[in-house]
XYZ file of C-alpha atoms in Angstrom:
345
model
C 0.000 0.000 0.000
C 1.335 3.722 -0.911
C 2.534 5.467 2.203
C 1.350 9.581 1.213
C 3.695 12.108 1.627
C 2.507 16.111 2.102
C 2.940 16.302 -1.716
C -0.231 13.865 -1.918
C -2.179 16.593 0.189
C -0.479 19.454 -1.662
C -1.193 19.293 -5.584
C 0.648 22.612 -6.334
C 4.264 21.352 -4.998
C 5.838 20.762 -7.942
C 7.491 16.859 -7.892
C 10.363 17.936 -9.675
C 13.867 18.153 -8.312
C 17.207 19.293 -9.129
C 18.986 22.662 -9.406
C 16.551 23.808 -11.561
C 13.920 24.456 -8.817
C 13.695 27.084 -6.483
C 13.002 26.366 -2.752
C 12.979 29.382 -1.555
C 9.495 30.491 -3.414
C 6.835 30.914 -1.664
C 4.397 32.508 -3.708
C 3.151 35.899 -2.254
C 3.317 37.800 -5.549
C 0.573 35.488 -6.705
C -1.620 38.185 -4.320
C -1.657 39.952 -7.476
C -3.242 37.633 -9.925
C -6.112 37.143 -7.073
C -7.096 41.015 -7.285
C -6.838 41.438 -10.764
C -9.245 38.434 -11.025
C -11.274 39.879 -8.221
C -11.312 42.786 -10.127
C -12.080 41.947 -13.028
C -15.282 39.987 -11.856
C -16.699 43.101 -10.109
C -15.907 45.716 -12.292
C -15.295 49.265 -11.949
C -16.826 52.623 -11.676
C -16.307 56.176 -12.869
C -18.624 59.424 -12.058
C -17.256 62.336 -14.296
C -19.010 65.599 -13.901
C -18.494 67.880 -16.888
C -18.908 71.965 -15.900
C -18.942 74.746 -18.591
C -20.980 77.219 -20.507
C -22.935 75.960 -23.259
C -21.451 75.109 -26.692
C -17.941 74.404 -25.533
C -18.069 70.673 -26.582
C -18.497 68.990 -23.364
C -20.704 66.067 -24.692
C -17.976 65.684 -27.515
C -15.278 65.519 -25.994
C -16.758 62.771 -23.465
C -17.437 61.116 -26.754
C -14.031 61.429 -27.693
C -12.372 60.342 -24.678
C -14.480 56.655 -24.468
C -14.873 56.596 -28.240
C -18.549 55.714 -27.564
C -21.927 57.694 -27.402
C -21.465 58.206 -23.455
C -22.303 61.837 -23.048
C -26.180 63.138 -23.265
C -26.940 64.668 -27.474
C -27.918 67.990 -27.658
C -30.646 68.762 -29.223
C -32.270 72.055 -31.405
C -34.854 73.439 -28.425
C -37.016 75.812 -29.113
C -36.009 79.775 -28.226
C -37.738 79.651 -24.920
C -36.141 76.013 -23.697
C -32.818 77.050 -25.099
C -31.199 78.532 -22.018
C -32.228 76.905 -19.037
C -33.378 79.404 -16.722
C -31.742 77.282 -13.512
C -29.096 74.771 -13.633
C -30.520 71.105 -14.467
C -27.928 68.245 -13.022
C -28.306 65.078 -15.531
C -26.577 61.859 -15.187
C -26.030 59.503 -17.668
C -24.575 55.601 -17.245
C -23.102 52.938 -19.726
C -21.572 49.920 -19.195
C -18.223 49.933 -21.272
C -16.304 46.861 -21.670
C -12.522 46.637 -23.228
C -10.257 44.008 -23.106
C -12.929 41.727 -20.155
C -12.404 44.822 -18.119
C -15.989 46.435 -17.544
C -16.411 49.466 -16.078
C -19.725 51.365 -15.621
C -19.004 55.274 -16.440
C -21.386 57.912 -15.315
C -21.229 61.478 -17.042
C -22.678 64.252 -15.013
C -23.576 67.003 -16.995
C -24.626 70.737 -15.936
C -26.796 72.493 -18.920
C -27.536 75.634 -17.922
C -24.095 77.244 -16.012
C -22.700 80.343 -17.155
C -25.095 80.986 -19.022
C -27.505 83.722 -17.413
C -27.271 86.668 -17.171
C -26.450 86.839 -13.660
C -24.380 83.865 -12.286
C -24.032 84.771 -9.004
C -24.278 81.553 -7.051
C -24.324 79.457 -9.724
C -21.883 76.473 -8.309
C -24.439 76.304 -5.651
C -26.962 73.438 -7.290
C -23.652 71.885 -8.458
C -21.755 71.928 -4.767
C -25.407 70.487 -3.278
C -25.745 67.656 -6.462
C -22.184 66.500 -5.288
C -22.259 66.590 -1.148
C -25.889 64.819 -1.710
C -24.190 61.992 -3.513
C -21.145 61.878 -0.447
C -24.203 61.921 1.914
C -26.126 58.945 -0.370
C -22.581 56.928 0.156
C -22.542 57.916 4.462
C -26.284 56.935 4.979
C -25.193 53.702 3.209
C -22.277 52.865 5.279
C -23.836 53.744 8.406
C -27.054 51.189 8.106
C -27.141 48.118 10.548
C -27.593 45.766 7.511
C -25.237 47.424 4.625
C -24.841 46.459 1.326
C -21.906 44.000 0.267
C -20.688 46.434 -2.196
C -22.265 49.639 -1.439
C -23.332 51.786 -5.304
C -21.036 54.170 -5.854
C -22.556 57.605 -7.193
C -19.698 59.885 -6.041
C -18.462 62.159 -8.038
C -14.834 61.299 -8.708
C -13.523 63.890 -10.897
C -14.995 67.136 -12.491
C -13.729 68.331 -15.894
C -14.162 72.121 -15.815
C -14.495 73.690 -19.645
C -12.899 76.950 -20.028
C -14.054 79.559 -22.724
C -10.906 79.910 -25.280
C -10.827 83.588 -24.479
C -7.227 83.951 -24.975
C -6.948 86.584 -21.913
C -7.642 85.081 -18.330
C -10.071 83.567 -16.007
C -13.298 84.989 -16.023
C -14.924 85.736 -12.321
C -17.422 82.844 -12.581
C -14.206 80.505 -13.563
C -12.387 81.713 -10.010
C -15.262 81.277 -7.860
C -16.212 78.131 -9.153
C -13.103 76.432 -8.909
C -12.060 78.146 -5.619
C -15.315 76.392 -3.750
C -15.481 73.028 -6.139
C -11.942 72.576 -5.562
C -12.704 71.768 -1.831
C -14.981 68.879 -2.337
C -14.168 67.371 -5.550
C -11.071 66.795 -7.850
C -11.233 69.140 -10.454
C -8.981 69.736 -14.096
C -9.511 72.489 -15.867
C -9.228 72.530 -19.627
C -9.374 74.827 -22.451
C -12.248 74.504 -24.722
C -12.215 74.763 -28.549
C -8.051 74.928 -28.436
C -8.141 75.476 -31.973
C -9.364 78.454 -32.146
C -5.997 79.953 -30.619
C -2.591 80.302 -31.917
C 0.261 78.352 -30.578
C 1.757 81.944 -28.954
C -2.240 82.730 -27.657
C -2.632 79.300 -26.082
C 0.969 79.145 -24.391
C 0.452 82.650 -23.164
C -3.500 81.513 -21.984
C -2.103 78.610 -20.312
C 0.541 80.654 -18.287
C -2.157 83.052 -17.286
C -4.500 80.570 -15.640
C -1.727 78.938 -13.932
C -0.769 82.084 -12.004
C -4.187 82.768 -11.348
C -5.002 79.511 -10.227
C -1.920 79.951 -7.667
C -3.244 83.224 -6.794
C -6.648 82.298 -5.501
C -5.402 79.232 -3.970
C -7.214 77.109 -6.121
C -5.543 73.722 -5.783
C -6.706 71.331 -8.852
C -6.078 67.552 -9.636
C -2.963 66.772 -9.026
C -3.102 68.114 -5.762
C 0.324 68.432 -4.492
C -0.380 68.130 -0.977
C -1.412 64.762 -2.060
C 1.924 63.026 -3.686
C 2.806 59.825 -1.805
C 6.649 59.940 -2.946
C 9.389 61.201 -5.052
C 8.059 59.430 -7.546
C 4.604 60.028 -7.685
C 6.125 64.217 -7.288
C 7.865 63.935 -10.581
C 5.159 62.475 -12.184
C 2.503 65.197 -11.109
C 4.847 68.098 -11.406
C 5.250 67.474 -15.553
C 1.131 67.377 -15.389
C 0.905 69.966 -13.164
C 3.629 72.384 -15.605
C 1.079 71.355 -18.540
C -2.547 71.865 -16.601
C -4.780 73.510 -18.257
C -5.031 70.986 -21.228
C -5.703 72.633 -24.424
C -8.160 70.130 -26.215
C -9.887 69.832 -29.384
C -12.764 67.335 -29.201
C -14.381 65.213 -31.953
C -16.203 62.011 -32.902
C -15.664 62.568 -36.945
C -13.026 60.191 -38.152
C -10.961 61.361 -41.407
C -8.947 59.808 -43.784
C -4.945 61.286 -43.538
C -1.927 60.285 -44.983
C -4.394 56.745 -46.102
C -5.222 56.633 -41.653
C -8.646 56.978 -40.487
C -8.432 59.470 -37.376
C -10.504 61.994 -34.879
C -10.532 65.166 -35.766
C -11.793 68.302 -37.139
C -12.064 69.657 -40.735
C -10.957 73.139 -41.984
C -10.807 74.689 -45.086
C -6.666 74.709 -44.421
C -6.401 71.242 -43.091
C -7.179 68.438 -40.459
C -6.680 68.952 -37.047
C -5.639 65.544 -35.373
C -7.557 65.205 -31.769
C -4.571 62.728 -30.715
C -1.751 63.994 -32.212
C 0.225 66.265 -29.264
C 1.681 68.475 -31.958
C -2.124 69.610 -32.327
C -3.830 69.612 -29.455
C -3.308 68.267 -25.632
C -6.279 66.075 -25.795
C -3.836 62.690 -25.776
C -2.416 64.306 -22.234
C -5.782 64.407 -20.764
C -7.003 61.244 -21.862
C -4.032 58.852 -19.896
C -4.202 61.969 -16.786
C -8.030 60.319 -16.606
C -7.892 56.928 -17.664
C -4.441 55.346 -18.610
C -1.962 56.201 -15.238
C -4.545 58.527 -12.649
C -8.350 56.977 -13.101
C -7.729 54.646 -9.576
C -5.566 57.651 -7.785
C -8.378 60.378 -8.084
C -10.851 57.698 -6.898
C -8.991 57.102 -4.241
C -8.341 60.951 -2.839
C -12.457 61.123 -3.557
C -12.923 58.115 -1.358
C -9.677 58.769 1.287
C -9.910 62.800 0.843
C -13.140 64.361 0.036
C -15.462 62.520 0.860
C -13.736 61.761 4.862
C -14.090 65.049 4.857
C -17.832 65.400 4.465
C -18.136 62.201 6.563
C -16.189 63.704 9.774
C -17.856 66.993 9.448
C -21.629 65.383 9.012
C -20.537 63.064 12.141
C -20.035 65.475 14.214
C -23.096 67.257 13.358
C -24.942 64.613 14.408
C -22.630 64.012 17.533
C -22.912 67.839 18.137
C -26.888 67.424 18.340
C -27.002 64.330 20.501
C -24.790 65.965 22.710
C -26.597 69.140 23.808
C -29.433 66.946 23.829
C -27.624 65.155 26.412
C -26.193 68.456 28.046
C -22.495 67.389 27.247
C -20.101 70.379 27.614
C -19.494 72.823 24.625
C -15.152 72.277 25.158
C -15.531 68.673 25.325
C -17.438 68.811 21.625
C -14.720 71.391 20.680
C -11.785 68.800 21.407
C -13.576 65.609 19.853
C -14.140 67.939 16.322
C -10.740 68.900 16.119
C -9.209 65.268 16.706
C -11.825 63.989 14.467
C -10.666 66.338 11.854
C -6.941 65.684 12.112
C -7.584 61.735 11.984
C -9.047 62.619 8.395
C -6.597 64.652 7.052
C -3.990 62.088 7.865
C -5.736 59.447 6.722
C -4.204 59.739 2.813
């Protein structure tokens, strides 16, 4: 009768001997392969929010970016539905698939900003659409019985259009980033790049940078944020190139016997991916290729702890005077609450 041996209970160990194997592996890296599979069962999820005056090419250049319909189609209203008369929120979701990896990407878009007459307060209905989703995701966590895999509607990045004006930021551009900047990660781009000269757009670009620094408008990459030396010299070249100039479009054209995006003119084709043109390539791997899991993660680790500290001790703040808990003892809780947040990235 066969006497077993622990390779009889163990049928990964390979048999084999000789100089050719190694004893010494144990097989942690194989951690790896388990969470890509993991992974790639589950999925992911995106929530872009897209913020800009109307007819900047917002819904085209989401288009662009996924190569698929993803982004709500204008349509010809009539003169009185043409301008919005408040700002409508609409969301938008598609299940995109590439390679077996499926991800379900939700554009967020905002008809209707910029463009009264008077915009004061107009990132108001756009800050409340965002802290309503980071409140959806807290009454979530907090239930007794919670989900597996809580839904994610958070917004995780918000691309800000910029008129190609050529000058600088307008007033509504500054106060809109200054507040948004707080609660979500947002990259500004300029709109319609085209329409400026190589000399108008470097100058443009310079411009908004200083103002940006100005204001203290801190915008994805957020510096504050870089885990290492690395990650710092990575950012910084984004950071020296943020705004992205981009040209958006989903017409392919036939150059030099390649089919490509781009746009027409009487004088030539302007190539959406080629950098030479237009710094829509730049965006697209900032978004998808090497950032998409980073600015989920400052979201999830960053903005929305944030809003979860702050609405905790709300609610701790109200118990407690219901309670008649001193007003220093509150005070002290807050401010360690707050600190445990800020660290936690």
């Amino acid at each position: 009768m066969h006497k077993k041996t622990m390779e009889d209970y163990v049928p990964n160990v390979s048999k084999a001997s000789g100089p050719g194997v190694d004893f010494s592996y144990v097989g942690i890296d194989a951690i790896l392969e388990q969470m890509r599979r993991k992974a790639m069962k589950q999925g992911f999820e995106l929530n872009i929010m897209v913020v800009g005056q109307s007819g900047l090419g917002k819904s085209t250049l989401m288009n662009t970016l996924f190569k698929s319909k993803v982004s709500r189609k204008s349509v010809q209203a009539t003169a009185q539905e043409k301008i919005p008369k408040t700002i409508e929120i609409k969301s938008i979701s598609h299940d995109i698939e590439e390679k077996g990896v499926r991800m379900k990407l939700t554009v967020i878009d905002t008809p209707g900003f910029g463009d009264q007459i008077n915009n004061e307060n107009c990132w108001r209905p756009i800050m409340k659409f965002i802290n309503d989703q980071y409140e959806a995701y807290l009454q979530e966590e907090i239930n007794i019985n919670r989900k597996k895999r809580i839904p994610d509607s958070r917004v995780h990045c918000c691309i800000y259009f910029i008129p190609p004006t050529g000058h600088c930021l307008r007033p509504l551009d500054v106060e809109f980033m200054r507040r948004l900047s707080k609660v979500v990660n947002i990259v500004p781009v300029i709109a319609k790049a085209d329409t400026l000269t190589l000399e108008e757009r470097d100058f443009f670009k310079k411009k908004i940078r200083e103002e940006l620094r100005a204001n203290g408008i801190d915008v994805y990459p957020q510096k504050e944020f870089d885990e290492d030396a690395e990650d710092r010299m990575i950012n910084e070249k984004i950071r020296e190139m943020i705004p992205f100039a981009v040209v958006g479009s989903d017409q392919e054209y036939q150059v030099n016997g390649r089919r490509l995006l781009g746009r027409k003119t009487k004088w030539g084709t302007i190539e959406v991916e080629n950098i030479a043109h237009c710094e829509f390539a730049y965006l697209r791997d900032l978004l998808i290729r090497t950032h998409m899991q980073n600015i989920k993660d400052i979201t999830s680790s960053i903005h929305y702890e944030m809003y979860r500290v702050r609405r905790l001790n709300e609610n701790n703040t109200v118990v407690a005077h219901a309670n008649g808990m001193p007003e220093h003892h509150l005070e002290s809780e807050e401010k360690f609450d707050s600190s445990c947040a800020a660290s936690r990235f």
